[in-house]
Coordinates of C-alpha atoms in Angstrom, one line a residue:
Chain A
M184 CA 82.0 91.6 103.7
K185 CA 84.3 93.4 106.1
V186 CA 87.8 94.6 105.1
M187 CA 90.3 95.8 107.7
V188 CA 93.1 98.0 106.4
C189 CA 96.2 98.6 108.6
L190 CA 97.8 102.1 108.1
K191 CA 100.9 103.6 109.5
Q192 CA 101.6 107.3 109.5
V193 CA 105.3 107.9 108.6
P194 CA 107.5 110.9 108.0
H195 CA 106.9 112.5 104.6
Q196 CA 109.2 111.2 102.0
D197 CA 110.8 114.6 101.5
A198 CA 111.1 115.3 105.3
K199 CA 114.5 116.4 106.5
L200 CA 115.7 113.6 108.8
D201 CA 117.5 114.7 111.9
I202 CA 118.5 112.2 114.5
N203 CA 116.8 112.6 118.0
S204 CA 118.8 113.5 121.1
D205 CA 119.2 110.0 122.4
G206 CA 120.2 108.8 118.9
T207 CA 117.5 106.1 118.7
W208 CA 115.2 107.5 116.0
I209 CA 114.6 110.7 114.1
Q210 CA 113.5 114.0 115.5
E211 CA 109.7 114.0 114.9
D212 CA 108.9 117.6 115.9
N213 CA 108.3 120.0 113.1
I214 CA 108.2 117.5 110.2
K215 CA 105.3 116.6 108.0
F216 CA 103.8 113.1 108.1
E217 CA 101.9 111.1 105.6
I218 CA 100.3 107.7 105.2
N219 CA 102.9 105.1 104.4
S220 CA 103.0 104.9 100.6
Y221 CA 102.5 101.1 100.6
D222 CA 99.4 101.4 102.8
T223 CA 97.7 103.8 100.4
Y224 CA 97.7 101.1 97.8
A225 CA 96.2 98.6 100.5
L226 CA 93.4 101.1 101.3
E227 CA 92.7 101.6 97.6
E228 CA 92.5 97.9 97.0
A229 CA 89.9 97.7 99.8
L230 CA 87.9 100.6 98.5
R231 CA 87.7 98.9 95.1
I232 CA 86.0 96.0 96.7
K233 CA 83.5 98.5 98.3
D234 CA 83.0 100.2 95.0
A235 CA 82.0 96.8 93.5
D236 CA 79.9 95.7 96.5
A237 CA 78.3 98.5 98.5
D238 CA 77.6 96.1 101.4
T239 CA 81.3 96.1 102.1
E240 CA 82.6 97.8 105.3
V241 CA 86.1 99.1 105.3
V242 CA 87.7 99.6 108.7
V243 CA 91.0 101.4 109.0
V244 CA 93.3 100.8 111.9
S245 CA 96.4 102.7 113.0
I246 CA 98.7 102.7 116.0
G247 CA 100.3 106.0 117.0
P248 CA 100.1 109.3 118.8
D249 CA 97.5 112.0 118.4
R250 CA 98.9 113.1 115.0
V251 CA 97.6 109.8 113.5
T252 CA 94.1 111.2 113.6
Q253 CA 95.0 113.2 110.5
A254 CA 96.0 110.0 108.6
L255 CA 92.8 108.3 109.7
R256 CA 90.7 111.3 108.6
T257 CA 92.4 111.2 105.2
A258 CA 91.5 107.5 104.9
L259 CA 87.9 108.1 105.9
G260 CA 87.8 110.9 103.4
M261 CA 88.9 108.5 100.7
G262 CA 86.0 106.3 101.5
A263 CA 86.7 104.1 104.5
D264 CA 83.7 103.7 106.8
R265 CA 85.2 104.0 110.3
A266 CA 88.5 103.9 112.1
V267 CA 90.2 102.4 115.1
H268 CA 93.0 104.5 116.6
V269 CA 95.3 102.7 119.1
N270 CA 96.7 105.8 120.8
D271 CA 99.4 104.1 123.0
A272 CA 102.9 105.5 123.2
E273 CA 104.4 102.3 124.6
A274 CA 102.9 100.0 122.0
F275 CA 103.8 102.5 119.2
G276 CA 107.4 102.6 120.3
S277 CA 107.7 98.8 120.5
D278 CA 108.9 96.3 117.9
A279 CA 107.0 94.7 115.0
L280 CA 105.9 91.7 117.0
C281 CA 104.2 93.9 119.6
V282 CA 102.6 96.0 116.9
A283 CA 101.3 92.8 115.4
K284 CA 99.9 91.7 118.7
V285 CA 98.0 94.9 119.1
L286 CA 96.6 94.6 115.5
A287 CA 95.8 91.0 116.2
A288 CA 93.6 92.0 119.2
V289 CA 91.8 94.5 116.9
A290 CA 91.4 91.9 114.2
K291 CA 89.9 89.4 116.8
A292 CA 87.4 92.0 117.9
E293 CA 86.5 93.0 114.3
S294 CA 86.5 89.5 112.6
P295 CA 87.2 90.9 109.1
D296 CA 86.9 88.7 106.0
L297 CA 90.0 90.3 104.6
I298 CA 92.9 92.2 106.0
F299 CA 95.0 94.5 103.6
T300 CA 98.2 96.1 104.7
G301 CA 101.1 97.7 102.9
L302 CA 104.0 95.4 102.0
M303 CA 106.4 97.4 104.2
T304 CA 107.0 100.8 105.8
D305 CA 108.8 103.8 104.4
D306 CA 110.3 104.6 107.8
G307 CA 111.5 101.3 109.4
N308 CA 111.6 99.6 106.0
S309 CA 110.4 96.4 107.7
S310 CA 107.8 94.1 106.2
A311 CA 107.3 92.0 109.3
V312 CA 104.0 93.1 110.8
P313 CA 101.6 91.7 108.1
P314 CA 102.7 88.0 108.2
M315 CA 103.1 88.2 112.0
L316 CA 99.5 89.5 112.3
A317 CA 98.3 86.7 110.1
E318 CA 100.2 84.1 112.2
L319 CA 98.8 85.4 115.5
I320 CA 95.2 85.2 114.3
D321 CA 95.9 82.0 112.4
V322 CA 94.9 83.0 108.9
P323 CA 96.8 82.5 105.6
S324 CA 98.8 85.4 104.1
A325 CA 100.5 86.6 101.0
T326 CA 103.0 89.4 100.7
G327 CA 104.0 91.8 97.9
V328 CA 100.6 91.6 96.2
L329 CA 100.0 93.5 93.0
H330 CA 96.5 92.2 92.2
T331 CA 93.7 90.7 94.2
E332 CA 90.5 89.1 93.1
A333 CA 87.9 88.3 95.8
A334 CA 85.7 85.3 95.0
N335 CA 83.1 83.9 97.4
G336 CA 85.2 81.9 99.8
S337 CA 88.6 82.9 98.8
L338 CA 91.0 85.6 97.6
K339 CA 93.2 85.0 94.6
V340 CA 96.4 87.2 94.7
E341 CA 99.3 87.9 92.4
R342 CA 102.6 88.2 94.3
E343 CA 105.5 90.1 92.8
L344 CA 108.7 88.0 92.6
E345 CA 112.1 89.1 91.5
G346 CA 112.6 90.4 87.9
G347 CA 108.9 91.1 87.4
A348 CA 107.7 87.4 87.6
I349 CA 104.3 86.8 89.3
E350 CA 103.2 84.1 91.6
V351 CA 99.5 83.4 91.7
V352 CA 98.2 82.1 95.1
E353 CA 94.8 81.3 96.3
L354 CA 93.9 81.9 100.0
P355 CA 90.7 80.8 101.7
K356 CA 89.0 83.7 103.6
P357 CA 89.6 85.0 106.1
C358 CA 93.1 85.9 105.0
L359 CA 95.6 88.7 104.8
A360 CA 97.4 90.3 101.8
S361 CA 100.2 92.9 102.1
I362 CA 100.0 95.1 99.0
Q363 CA 103.0 96.3 96.9
T364 CA 103.2 99.8 95.5
G365 CA 101.9 100.2 92.0
A366 CA 99.1 97.7 92.6
N367 CA 96.5 100.3 91.6
Q368 CA 96.1 104.0 91.1
V369 CA 95.3 105.5 94.5
R370 CA 92.4 107.9 94.6
Y371 CA 92.4 111.3 96.3
A372 CA 89.9 112.2 99.0
S373 CA 87.2 114.3 97.3
L374 CA 85.9 117.5 99.0
K375 CA 82.6 115.7 99.6
G376 CA 84.5 112.7 101.0
I377 CA 86.4 115.0 103.4
M378 CA 83.2 116.6 104.6
Q379 CA 81.6 113.2 105.2
A380 CA 84.7 112.0 107.0
K381 CA 84.1 114.5 109.7
K382 CA 81.0 112.6 110.8
K383 CA 82.6 109.1 110.6
P384 CA 83.6 107.5 113.9
I385 CA 87.2 107.1 115.1
D386 CA 87.3 104.7 118.0
V387 CA 90.3 105.5 120.3
K388 CA 91.8 102.7 122.4
T389 CA 94.9 101.7 124.3
A390 CA 96.7 98.4 124.1
A391 CA 95.4 97.6 127.6
D392 CA 91.8 98.3 126.3
L393 CA 92.4 95.6 123.8
G394 CA 93.7 93.1 126.4
V395 CA 97.4 93.4 125.3
S396 CA 99.5 93.8 128.4
D397 CA 103.0 92.8 127.3
V398 CA 104.2 95.5 125.0
A399 CA 108.0 95.0 125.6
S400 CA 110.2 94.8 122.6
K401 CA 112.2 91.6 121.9
A402 CA 114.3 93.5 119.4
T403 CA 115.4 97.1 120.3
I404 CA 116.9 99.8 118.2
D405 CA 120.1 100.9 120.0
K406 CA 120.8 103.7 117.6
V407 CA 120.3 105.1 114.1
Y408 CA 123.1 106.9 112.3
S409 CA 124.1 108.1 108.9
P410 CA 125.6 105.3 106.8
P411 CA 129.4 105.5 106.7
K412 CA 130.4 107.3 103.5
N413 CA 132.5 104.9 101.5
A414 CA 131.6 107.0 98.6
T415 CA 133.9 106.9 95.6
A416 CA 132.0 109.6 93.8
D417 CA 134.0 112.6 92.6
I418 CA 131.6 115.5 93.0
L419 CA 131.6 118.0 90.2
S420 CA 130.9 121.6 91.2
G421 CA 130.9 125.0 89.6
S422 CA 128.7 126.7 87.0
T423 CA 126.4 124.6 84.7
D424 CA 129.0 125.0 81.9
E425 CA 131.8 123.8 84.1
I426 CA 129.8 120.8 85.3
V427 CA 128.7 119.9 81.7
S428 CA 132.3 120.1 80.5
G429 CA 133.4 117.8 83.3
L430 CA 130.7 115.3 82.4
M431 CA 131.6 115.5 78.7
G432 CA 135.2 114.8 79.5
K433 CA 134.2 111.6 81.2
I434 CA 131.7 110.6 78.5
K435 CA 134.3 111.0 75.8
E436 CA 136.8 109.0 77.8
L437 CA 134.3 106.1 78.2
G438 CA 133.9 106.0 74.4
V439 CA 130.2 105.9 74.4
L440 CA 129.7 108.9 72.0
Chain B
M1080 CA 125.8 81.9 119.3
S1081 CA 125.4 78.3 120.1
N1082 CA 123.1 76.9 117.3
I1083 CA 122.3 78.6 114.0
L1084 CA 119.8 77.2 111.5
I1085 CA 120.2 78.4 107.9
V1086 CA 117.0 78.1 105.8
A1087 CA 118.5 77.5 102.3
E1088 CA 116.4 78.4 99.3
T1089 CA 116.2 76.5 96.0
Q1090 CA 115.5 78.1 92.6
N1091 CA 115.5 76.4 89.2
G1092 CA 116.9 73.2 90.5
A1093 CA 119.8 74.8 92.5
I1094 CA 120.6 76.2 95.9
R1095 CA 120.5 80.0 95.6
E1096 CA 123.7 82.0 96.0
C1097 CA 122.1 84.0 98.8
S1098 CA 121.9 80.8 100.9
Y1099 CA 125.7 80.5 100.7
E1100 CA 125.9 84.1 101.8
L1101 CA 124.0 83.0 104.9
V1102 CA 126.8 80.4 105.5
T1103 CA 129.3 83.2 105.6
L1104 CA 127.2 85.2 108.1
A1105 CA 126.6 82.1 110.2
Q1106 CA 130.3 81.3 110.4
S1107 CA 131.1 84.9 111.5
L1108 CA 128.6 84.5 114.3
G1109 CA 130.3 81.4 115.5
G1110 CA 128.7 78.3 117.0
T1111 CA 127.3 75.2 115.3
V1112 CA 125.8 75.8 111.8
K1113 CA 122.9 73.6 110.7
S1114 CA 120.7 74.0 107.7
L1115 CA 117.3 73.2 106.3
V1116 CA 116.4 72.5 102.6
I1117 CA 112.8 72.4 101.6
G1118 CA 111.5 71.0 98.3
S1119 CA 110.5 68.1 96.2
G1120 CA 113.3 65.8 95.1
V1121 CA 115.9 68.0 96.8
G1122 CA 118.0 65.2 98.4
D1123 CA 121.0 65.8 96.2
L1124 CA 120.9 69.6 96.6
A1125 CA 120.8 69.1 100.4
S1126 CA 123.8 66.8 100.3
Q1127 CA 125.7 69.3 98.2
F1128 CA 124.8 72.2 100.5
A1129 CA 125.7 70.2 103.6
G1130 CA 129.2 69.7 102.3
K1131 CA 129.6 73.3 101.3
G1132 CA 129.1 74.9 104.7
G1133 CA 125.6 73.9 105.5
G1134 CA 126.7 71.3 108.1
E1135 CA 124.1 69.0 109.5
T1136 CA 121.3 69.6 107.0
F1137 CA 117.7 68.7 107.5
V1138 CA 115.8 67.8 104.4
A1139 CA 112.0 68.4 104.1
D1140 CA 111.4 66.5 100.9
D1141 CA 107.9 66.0 99.8
A1142 CA 105.9 66.3 96.6
A1143 CA 103.8 68.9 98.5
F1144 CA 106.9 71.2 98.5
A1145 CA 107.1 71.2 94.7
N1146 CA 105.9 74.8 94.8
Y1147 CA 106.2 77.4 97.5
S1148 CA 103.3 77.8 99.9
V1149 CA 103.6 80.0 103.0
D1150 CA 101.7 77.6 105.2
A1151 CA 103.7 74.5 104.1
W1152 CA 107.0 76.4 104.5
N1153 CA 106.0 77.7 107.9
K1154 CA 105.4 74.2 109.1
A1155 CA 108.6 72.9 107.6
I1156 CA 110.7 75.7 109.2
R1157 CA 109.1 75.3 112.5
A1158 CA 109.9 71.5 112.4
G1159 CA 113.5 72.4 111.4
V1160 CA 113.9 74.9 114.3
E1161 CA 112.7 72.2 116.7
A1162 CA 114.9 69.4 115.2
S1163 CA 118.0 71.6 115.2
G1164 CA 117.5 73.2 118.5
A1165 CA 118.4 76.5 116.8
D1166 CA 118.8 79.7 118.8
V1167 CA 119.2 81.8 115.7
V1168 CA 117.4 81.3 112.4
L1169 CA 118.8 82.9 109.2
I1170 CA 116.6 83.3 106.2
S1171 CA 117.4 85.4 103.0
N1172 CA 115.2 88.4 102.5
T1173 CA 113.7 87.2 99.2
P1174 CA 110.0 87.1 98.2
Q1175 CA 109.9 83.7 99.9
G1176 CA 111.9 84.8 102.9
W1177 CA 110.0 87.9 103.7
D1178 CA 106.7 86.0 103.2
V1179 CA 107.3 83.3 105.8
A1180 CA 110.1 84.4 108.2
P1181 CA 107.9 86.9 110.3
R1182 CA 105.3 84.1 110.7
I1183 CA 108.1 81.9 112.2
A1184 CA 109.0 84.6 114.7
A1185 CA 105.4 85.3 115.7
G1186 CA 104.6 81.6 116.0
L1187 CA 107.6 81.1 118.3
D1188 CA 107.0 84.5 120.0
V1189 CA 110.7 85.4 119.6
A1190 CA 112.7 88.4 118.4
F1191 CA 112.7 89.2 114.7
V1192 CA 114.9 91.6 112.6
S1193 CA 114.3 92.0 108.9
D1194 CA 116.6 92.7 106.0
C1195 CA 119.9 92.8 108.0
F1196 CA 123.0 93.6 106.0
N1197 CA 125.2 92.4 109.0
A1198 CA 124.9 90.7 112.4
E1199 CA 127.4 90.2 115.1
D1200 CA 127.8 88.3 118.4
Q1201 CA 128.7 91.0 120.9
G1202 CA 129.3 89.3 124.2
G1203 CA 126.6 86.8 123.7
K1204 CA 124.1 89.4 122.4
L1205 CA 122.9 89.3 118.8
V1206 CA 123.4 92.7 117.3
C1207 CA 122.0 93.4 113.8
F1208 CA 122.5 96.2 111.3
R1209 CA 120.0 97.3 108.7
R1210 CA 118.9 100.2 106.6
V1211 CA 116.0 102.4 107.5
F1212 CA 114.3 105.3 105.7
N1213 CA 115.0 103.8 102.3
G1214 CA 118.8 103.8 102.8
K1215 CA 119.1 107.3 104.2
L1216 CA 119.9 106.0 107.7
D1217 CA 121.3 102.8 109.3
A1218 CA 120.0 101.2 112.5
Q1219 CA 121.6 99.0 115.0
V1220 CA 119.1 96.6 116.6
T1221 CA 119.9 94.3 119.6
C1222 CA 117.9 91.1 120.2
G1223 CA 116.8 90.3 123.7
A1224 CA 117.3 86.9 125.4
G1225 CA 115.9 83.9 123.7
K1226 CA 115.7 82.8 120.1
A1227 CA 115.9 85.2 117.2
V1228 CA 114.8 85.0 113.5
L1229 CA 116.7 87.2 111.0
T1230 CA 116.1 87.9 107.4
V1231 CA 119.3 88.9 105.6
Q1232 CA 119.7 91.1 102.6
P1233 CA 120.9 89.2 99.5
G1234 CA 124.2 90.4 98.3
S1235 CA 125.3 91.7 101.7
K1236 CA 127.9 89.0 102.3
E1237 CA 130.3 87.1 100.0
P1238 CA 128.9 83.7 99.3
F1239 CA 130.8 80.9 101.1
S1240 CA 132.8 79.0 98.6
G1241 CA 134.7 76.5 100.8
S1242 CA 133.7 73.0 102.0
G1243 CA 133.1 71.4 105.3
D1244 CA 131.7 68.4 107.1
G1245 CA 128.1 67.8 106.6
S1246 CA 125.4 65.3 106.7
T1247 CA 121.7 65.1 105.8
T1248 CA 118.8 64.1 108.0
A1249 CA 115.3 63.6 106.7
L1250 CA 112.8 65.8 108.4
S1251 CA 109.1 64.8 108.5
V1252 CA 106.6 67.6 108.4
D1253 CA 103.0 67.4 109.3
L1254 CA 101.3 69.1 106.3
S1255 CA 97.7 68.9 107.5
G1256 CA 95.9 72.2 107.5
V1257 CA 97.9 73.9 104.7
R1258 CA 95.5 76.6 103.4
S1259 CA 97.5 78.8 101.0
K1260 CA 97.4 77.2 97.5
F1261 CA 100.0 77.7 94.7
V1262 CA 98.3 78.3 91.4
E1263 CA 101.0 79.3 88.9
I1264 CA 104.1 81.4 88.1
K1265 CA 103.7 83.9 85.3
Q1266 CA 107.0 85.0 83.9
A1267 CA 107.6 88.7 83.2
E1268 CA 106.1 89.7 79.9
S1269 CA 108.6 90.6 77.1
T1270 CA 108.0 94.2 76.2
G1271 CA 110.6 94.7 73.5
I1272 CA 112.5 97.2 75.7
D1273 CA 115.7 95.5 76.7
L1274 CA 117.6 97.8 78.9
T1275 CA 120.2 95.1 79.5
K1276 CA 121.6 95.4 75.9
A1277 CA 122.1 99.2 76.0
D1278 CA 125.6 100.7 76.3
V1279 CA 124.1 103.7 78.0
V1280 CA 121.1 103.9 80.3
V1281 CA 119.7 107.3 81.4
S1282 CA 117.2 106.9 84.2
G1283 CA 114.9 109.2 85.9
G1284 CA 113.4 109.0 89.4
R1285 CA 110.9 110.8 91.6
G1286 CA 113.0 113.9 91.3
V1287 CA 112.0 114.3 87.7
G1288 CA 108.7 115.3 89.3
D1289 CA 106.3 115.2 86.4
P1290 CA 105.5 112.5 83.7
E1291 CA 105.9 115.0 80.9
K1292 CA 109.5 115.7 81.9
F1293 CA 110.6 112.2 80.8
P1294 CA 110.1 112.8 77.1
E1295 CA 111.2 116.4 77.5
V1296 CA 114.4 116.0 79.6
I1297 CA 115.4 112.4 80.2
L1298 CA 114.7 110.7 76.8
P1299 CA 116.6 113.3 74.7
L1300 CA 119.8 112.7 76.6
A1301 CA 119.3 108.9 76.3
N1302 CA 118.7 109.3 72.5
A1303 CA 121.6 111.6 72.1
L1304 CA 123.9 109.0 73.7
G1305 CA 122.3 106.2 71.6
G1306 CA 121.1 104.7 74.8
A1307 CA 117.8 103.6 76.5
M1308 CA 115.6 105.3 79.1
G1309 CA 115.2 103.7 82.5
A1310 CA 113.3 104.6 85.6
S1311 CA 113.1 103.9 89.3
R1312 CA 110.2 102.2 90.9
P1313 CA 108.2 105.3 92.2
V1314 CA 108.0 106.5 88.6
V1315 CA 106.5 103.3 87.4
D1316 CA 104.2 103.0 90.4
A1317 CA 102.9 106.4 89.6
G1318 CA 102.1 105.3 86.1
W1319 CA 104.5 107.8 84.5
L1320 CA 106.4 105.2 82.6
P1321 CA 105.5 101.5 81.8
H1322 CA 107.1 98.7 83.9
A1323 CA 109.4 97.9 81.0
H1324 CA 111.6 100.9 81.9
Q1325 CA 112.0 99.9 85.6
V1326 CA 115.6 99.3 86.8
G1327 CA 115.9 97.4 90.0
S1328 CA 115.2 94.2 91.9
S1329 CA 111.7 93.9 90.5
G1330 CA 112.6 95.3 87.1
Q1331 CA 115.7 94.9 85.0
V1332 CA 119.2 94.5 86.3
V1333 CA 121.5 96.5 84.0
T1334 CA 125.3 96.7 83.6
P1335 CA 125.9 99.3 80.8
K1336 CA 129.1 101.1 80.1
L1337 CA 127.5 104.3 81.4
Y1338 CA 124.5 104.7 83.7
I1339 CA 123.2 108.2 84.4
A1340 CA 120.8 108.5 87.3
C1341 CA 118.8 111.7 87.3
G1342 CA 116.7 112.6 90.4
I1343 CA 117.0 109.1 91.8
S1344 CA 117.7 109.0 95.6
G1345 CA 119.0 105.4 95.4
A1346 CA 116.7 103.1 97.4
I1347 CA 118.3 99.6 97.8
Q1348 CA 115.7 98.1 95.4
H1349 CA 117.1 100.4 92.7
L1350 CA 120.8 100.1 93.6
V1351 CA 120.8 96.3 93.2
G1352 CA 119.6 96.8 89.6
M1353 CA 122.4 99.2 88.5
K1354 CA 125.3 99.2 90.9
N1355 CA 127.4 96.9 88.8
S1356 CA 127.3 99.3 85.8
N1357 CA 130.8 100.0 84.4
Y1358 CA 130.5 103.8 85.2
I1359 CA 127.8 105.6 87.1
I1360 CA 127.0 109.3 87.0
A1361 CA 124.4 110.6 89.5
I1362 CA 122.7 114.0 89.3
N1363 CA 120.6 114.8 92.5
K1364 CA 119.8 117.9 94.4
D1365 CA 120.3 116.1 97.8
K1366 CA 124.0 115.7 98.6
D1367 CA 123.1 112.9 101.1
A1368 CA 121.2 110.8 98.6
P1369 CA 122.4 107.1 98.8
I1370 CA 122.9 107.1 95.0
F1371 CA 126.2 109.0 95.5
E1372 CA 127.5 105.9 97.4
V1373 CA 127.5 103.8 94.3
A1374 CA 128.3 106.7 91.8
N1375 CA 131.7 107.3 90.2
L1376 CA 130.9 110.8 89.4
G1377 CA 128.3 113.0 91.1
V1378 CA 126.6 116.3 90.5
V1379 CA 124.7 117.9 93.4
G1380 CA 122.4 120.2 91.5
D1381 CA 119.3 120.8 89.5
L1382 CA 118.8 118.1 86.9
F1383 CA 116.6 120.5 84.8
E1384 CA 119.6 122.7 84.3
I1385 CA 122.3 120.1 83.9
V1386 CA 120.6 117.5 81.8
P1387 CA 119.4 119.7 78.9
A1388 CA 122.8 121.4 78.8
L1389 CA 124.5 118.0 78.7
T1390 CA 122.2 116.9 76.0
A1391 CA 123.1 119.9 73.9
A1392 CA 126.8 119.3 74.5
V1393 CA 126.5 115.6 73.5
K1394 CA 124.7 116.6 70.3
A1395 CA 127.3 119.3 69.5
A1396 CA 130.2 116.8 70.1
K1397 CA 128.6 114.4 67.7
G1398 CA 128.3 117.1 65.1

C-alpha cells in the first residue's frame, strides 16, 4: 500500500504577523515556520497504517520555497519514507486550484492507494485543496475526518459534523481523506528517526517538471489587513489588585456570586 | 452579477437558516437568483424556499439523496449549475458545503473562494472577504473572469425573511458512478457535562499552556463561581481535557450569564460557540487577540496572575 500525505509549511502559530510591503500577505522574513497543525494529524494517520503493515510506503509532498525542506525532514524523521518537494515560487503563490493541479500531477505519477491531507490550513484557513485534488484525479473524498479504518478495497472514515455528531462514510480505494485536528496523538520525531531521515530521498521538482504549465490564479488576494476593531470590550488595566477589583465589581453586578 | 445559484441545504426536514443567509447575500450581489434543493421527498421544502427568496428553484429529488454523499451532491450541483446557467454559485460553509464545493470549482475549472463573510459586485468583479490566520487578519480576494464558486460562513448575514416570486423545476441527475457511500450518523455521546445549563462558564485555551494548569488555575475559578469549566479546541485536540468540555462549532454552544475566556485567542470556531453569552470577560496576553472583539470586558495580561487572584477574591466575597 502507498499513502501520499500532503503537507504545507505555515508560519508558527505564535509568530508575530506583520503585513508585507505590498499588503498582499504577511512578512515571511525572520519568522518561524512549522508544519500546518492539521497536516501533522494526516501524517500521523498515515504512519499508523505503516505501523500496522510494514509494506506500506508513506510519501510526503509539499509545495513551497527552500525552507520547506525543513518540514519535509521533520516528516521523514517521524517515519515517512520519502518526500517530493515542488520548489516553485509561482505555483506556491497561486490559488488553491493551482496548488491542487500541481498535487494532482504528483498523485498521477505516484498512484497512491490513499491520500491524506489536513482539513485546512492555519495560514489561509482554506479547506479547498483536498476535495479539488480528489476531483482532478477522479477519486472519492471525505473531509474533516476524525477516524480512518482501511480495509482491503476501501477506507471507512468518520467525518466530524456540527455539535460533535459523526458521519460514517465508506470510500472505495483509491481515495482521499482530509483529517481534522484531534484525530490522533501525533508522534514526535525520535533522535534515531531524525538521523535516518538524513539519508531518505527528497525529490525536488518544479510545476513544469510535473507537466503543469498554467499556474495563474483564478482568485487573487488583493490585500490582507487587520480586521476593523468594532470591539466593545472595555479594557481593564493597572495592578493585579486593581484589575481584580474591576472584575469583581462586574461579577457582583451580574448577580452570579 | 447576472445569474446566481444558491445551493440550499436541508437538515432535519427543514431548509437550514444559513441557506436564507445566502439569499440575503445573493440579493446584495444583484442579478437573477435561482436555487437548488437536493434531497429525498423535498418537493414541499423546495416550493417553500422558492417563495421565500430562492426564486426559480431546481429540485433534485431522488431516494438516492436521502443521505449526503459527496459524489451524488457533486453530480446534482453540476447539473444545477448547467440548468441555471449560473455565473456565481453560493454554498454555505457547513460540513456538507466544504466537502463538495471545492470539487464543483475544480470540476468546472473556475475560481473558488472559501468561507467568505461577505462578497460584493465591484464594477462587475466579484470581490470576496474572508478571515485568514485564524481570525488575526482579513483578506480581500478578487475572482477573475468566468464563473466562481463561493462558500459562505454561516451567521455572516441576516437570514432573508421576506417573500418573492418563485417556482420549482425538477432536475434530473445521472447518478451512475457514485462511489462514496453513506453508512450512518452517530449522534454526539452524552457525557454528563452540560455546559449549556451553567450560569457561569470559565474556559481555558492554548494560553493555559499545560494540562496540569486546568485543575490548578481554571477549575478553581469555575468552582468558586458555581460554574462549569470549558475549553477551546486546541486544548481538547491535545488531549488535555475531554471533548465534553469543548465550546465551539464542533463542541457545545453556550449562552451563560457570564463567560470567562482565559488564554483563548478566539478562532471563529470558538467564537460561534460562546459569542451570544450574556456577558463575556476575556483574559489574554495578546492585545490583538480576536477574542477581544466579542468580549464586554477585557484584561490584557498574565492569566496566571489574574485568575488565581480573582478566584481568591470570589471566595472572599462569598465568605
